[in-house]
Phi, psi and omega in degrees: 000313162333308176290334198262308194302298167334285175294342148325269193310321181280304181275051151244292174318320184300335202260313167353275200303271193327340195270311193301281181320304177295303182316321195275303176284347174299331175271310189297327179281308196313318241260268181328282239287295192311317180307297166336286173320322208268355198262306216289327178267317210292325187287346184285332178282320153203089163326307154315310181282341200284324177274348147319291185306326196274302195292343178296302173322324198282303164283348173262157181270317180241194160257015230253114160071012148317154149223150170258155193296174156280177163142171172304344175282191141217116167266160190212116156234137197251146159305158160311347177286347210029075211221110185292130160237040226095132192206114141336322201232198188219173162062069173252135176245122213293306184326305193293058197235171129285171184300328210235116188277164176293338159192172164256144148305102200201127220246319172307325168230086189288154165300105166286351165314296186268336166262077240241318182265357173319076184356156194310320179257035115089061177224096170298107172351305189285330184296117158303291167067227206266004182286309219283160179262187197267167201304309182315294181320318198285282206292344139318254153053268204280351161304272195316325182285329192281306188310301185294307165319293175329276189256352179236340130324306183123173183310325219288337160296353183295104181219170184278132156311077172306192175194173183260170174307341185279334200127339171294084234303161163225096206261122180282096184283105165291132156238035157269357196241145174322118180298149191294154175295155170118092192319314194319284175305339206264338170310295189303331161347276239262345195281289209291357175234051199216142128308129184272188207289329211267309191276010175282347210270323196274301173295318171300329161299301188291004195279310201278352152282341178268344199250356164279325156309306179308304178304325158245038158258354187064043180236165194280183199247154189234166196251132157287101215248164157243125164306183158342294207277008183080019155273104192252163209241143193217154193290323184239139199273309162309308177289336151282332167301294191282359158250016144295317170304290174324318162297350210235287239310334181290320218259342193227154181312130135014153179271158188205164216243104173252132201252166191231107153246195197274187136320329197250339166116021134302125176284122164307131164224179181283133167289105161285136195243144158246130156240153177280124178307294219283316151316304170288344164254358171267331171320319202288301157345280165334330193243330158292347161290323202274291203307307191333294169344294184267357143261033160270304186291315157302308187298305183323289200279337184271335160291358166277335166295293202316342178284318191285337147307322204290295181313326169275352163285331119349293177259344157296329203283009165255357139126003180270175179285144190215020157312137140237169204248055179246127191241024184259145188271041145273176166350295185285341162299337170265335138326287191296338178291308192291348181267319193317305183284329189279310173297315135349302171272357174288324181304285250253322194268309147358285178309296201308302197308333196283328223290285201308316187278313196287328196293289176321316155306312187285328190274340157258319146040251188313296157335288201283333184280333163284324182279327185286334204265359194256333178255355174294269186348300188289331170267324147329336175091003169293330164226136196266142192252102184257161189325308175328275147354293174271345153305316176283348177260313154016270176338263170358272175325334169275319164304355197246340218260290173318321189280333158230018151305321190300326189277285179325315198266323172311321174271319155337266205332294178306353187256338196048050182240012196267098179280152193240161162215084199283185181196141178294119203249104166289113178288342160315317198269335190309310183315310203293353193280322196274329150293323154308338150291330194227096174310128165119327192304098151302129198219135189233153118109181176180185172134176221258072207248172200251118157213196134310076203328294200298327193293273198296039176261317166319307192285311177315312239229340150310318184267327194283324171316318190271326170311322195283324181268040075308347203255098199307191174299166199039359175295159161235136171238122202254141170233115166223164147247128171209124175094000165109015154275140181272093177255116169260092185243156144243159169258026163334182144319346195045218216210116159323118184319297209277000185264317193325305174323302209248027174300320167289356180260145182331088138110051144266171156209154181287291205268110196271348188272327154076035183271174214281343184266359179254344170165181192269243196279351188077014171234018194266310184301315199286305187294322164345264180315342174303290207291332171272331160305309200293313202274336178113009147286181191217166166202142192227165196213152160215152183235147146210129199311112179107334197251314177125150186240170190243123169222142198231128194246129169248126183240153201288173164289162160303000000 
């Protein structure tokens, strides 16, 4: 019980501890996540000023004639110096700003917050810089690429023409393929997969700021290619994102600092949430005492049926009454019924066993004590053993012979060892054999049913035998079939209501004096039911005291 009471309380605490623990972090992740959503929309709300502002930063040189929007906010932007450059509102006293402005402006270094599609080195697509040509350049350009697409490919090549940011169509020269004919075409060919003077001039800059990067990383210097798409490309990524930067830095406004405040000119900052520790480990304390508490008081009322099964399993194994008094309809309540039936029938299988050993006793007994005391005589010379003499120890001997064949066949059946051999059985002839036996037997019906022979010849001749020695002088004992059941009735003495449960149980008998002219062994009844069981049947008997019994045999179809 100790042990059960133990584990009881360690999985409480645990389910505590485990619940106390989840909660507390389940408010704290809620707690953040909600913090997160309202800081994560307020910046969604502005998306808008951000991708104004950066695109204003692309076209521009300076901040010279920004405006910033209206609205219930006051936006403020400033140099990295916090250095006002544009104010919604008025009278800023530059001290009040936070450490951490709301975003930065950098056309060069996009924000991935507000820019979520921002290319890998976070360098806005559109800023050009000495790459872009000029409107002549643009408008050659798109001649040669319409030319080329067109009239020197075929129709079947005709699709639109992308182009880079700077302007520059972007036409796929294969020059692994036969050049198209044509003075015309092999010119435009040769425009469109050629860098003009501003981007070789441009690129070359930009070869010697990336090789200028390398060298003071200590990696060897690379010639600076443009792909497919007119873009260029280096074995290290870093080092051409920051000599792009260096280059564009001159074509776009300055990085600028943009703050979000309220209306009235409080500045937004991130809210930090703290929890008290100290609160939450006193809480916890609290709630594991409370659980300890009530899982004492649970554990207490469920071990206490269980103590009182244990002490009664206790006084059964000592041979006392081991009934218990638990009426509750739970689990363990169903549990004290099932010990309850079981002690009860252990009682009851007790009586029979002690029942059962005095009855086998008394029933050899008698036998051995008539053949021994017959044969003692004789030998002694006090009695002579004449024909007479030995037809009665005969007798004996068989009665004693019946009782334990009657034991042998009982223990087969409980054994599922009672082999059967069935046959299509005329039941017309089995009667007539039993009416030859039993003077007086009335037998009705007949028909064919698959049984045993021998076995149900047994069982008929066990009930019609036990009918006769119930049934006085004037009585009738009837063998009929009706309805394909096999009925053994008399107008015998009958059968006591409350004895009727126990006509099938072992060395029972209605005359508890078990003398020899009122009946045999108490076993016939018991192998009856054996041997119709064994067969896959059934049998029921109804009595009425005074009247006369019924016994009624059902055998499966074939």
């Amino acid at each position: 019980m100790h042990s059960v009471l133990a584990r009881l309380l360690a999985a409480s605490v645990l389910v505590a501890l485990c619940s106390i623990t989840a909660t507390a972090w389940l408010a704290a992740q809620s707690t953040s996540t909600s913090i997160r959503q309202e800081l994560g929309a307020a910046l969604a709300a502005d998306a808008a000023t951000y991708r104004s502002l950066v695109t204003f930063a692309v076209e521009h040189r300076d901040w010279t004639g920004v405006t910033l929007p209206g609205g219930n906010r006051r936006l403020i932007l400033t140099t990295p110096d916090r250095e006002v450059i544009a104010d919604t509102g008025t009278d800023l006293d530059p001290a009040q700003l936070p450490a951490t402005p709301s975003s930065v402006i950098n056309p060069l270094e996009l924000d991935l917050v507000q820019a979520q599609d921002a290319p890998a080195d976070r360098i806005d697509a559109r800023v050009t810089g000495p790459f872009r040509l000029t409107e002549r350049e643009r408008g050659s350009l798109a001649q040669d690429a319409e030319l080329y697409t067109v009239r020197c490919l075929g129709p079947a090549e005709e699709q639109p023409v992308p182009t880079t940011a700077w302007g520059r169509p972007i036409v796929n020269v294969n020059r692994t393929e036969p050049a198209p004919t044509g003075p015309a075409c092999i010119e435009a060919q040769e425009r469109l997969s050629t860098l003009t003077s501003g981007e070789s001039a441009a690129l070359n800059e930009l070869g010697v700021l990336v090789n200028d990067c390398l060298r003071q990383r200590g990696l060897p210097a690379e010639q600076i290619k443009m792909n497919a798409s007119w873009q260029p490309v280096s074995s290290n990524a870093d080092c051409l994102a920051s000599a792009r930067r260096t280059q564009l830095q001159p074509y776009v406004a300055p990085p600028a600092l943009l703050f979000v405040t309220d209306a009235a000119g409080r500045t937004t900052q991130a809210t930090v949430v703290r929890f008290d520790v100290g609160r939450i480990v006193l809480v916890a304390a609290v709630v594991l005492v409370l659980t300890v508490g009530v899982s004492v008081v649970v554990a207490l009322r469920m071990t206490r049926p269980l103590r009182t099964l244990t002490a009664a399993a206790e006084r059964m194994r000592d041979g006392a009454d081991a009934q218990v008094d638990i009426r509750s309809r739970s689990e363990i309540g169903q549990l004290a019924r099932a010990f309850n039936d079981m002690a009860a029938h252990r009682a009851r299988t007790d009586a029979q066993r002690k029942a059962m050993t005095s009855d086998i006793s008394h029933e050899l007994r008698n036998p051995l004590g008539t053949i021994r005391s017959w044969l003692e005589g004789a030998r002694d010379g006090v009695v002579e053993l004449d024909r007479t003499t030995l037809s009665s120890l005969l007798d004996e001997a068989l009665v004693l012979q019946h009782l334990i064949d009657d034991l042998q066949d009982l223990a087969l059946a409980d054994a599922g060892e009672l082999r059967l051999h069935p046959s299509e059985v005329d039941l017309r002839e089995l009667f007539d054999q039993l009416v030859a036996a039993h003077p007086g037997l009335v037998a009705t019906g007949g028909g064919v049913v698959h049984a045993d022979p021998v076995r149900l010849r047994q069982v008929l001749t066990n009930l019609v035998t036990n009918a006769v020695r119930h049934t006085p002088a004037g009585g009738t004992v009837a063998l009929s079939v009706v309805d394909g059941r096999i009925t053994v009735s008399d107008t015998g003495s009958g059968i006591a209501a409350e004895d009727l449960p126990h006509v099938f149980d072992r060395f029972w008998r209605a005359d508890p004096s078990r003398a020899r002219d009122t009946g045999g062994s108490g076993l016939g009844l018991a192998i009856v039911h054996a041997l119709v069981s064994a067969h896959g049947g059934t049998i029921t008997v109804e009595s009425e005291l005074g009247r006369g019994t019924t016994f009624t045999i059902t055998l499966p179809a074939r």
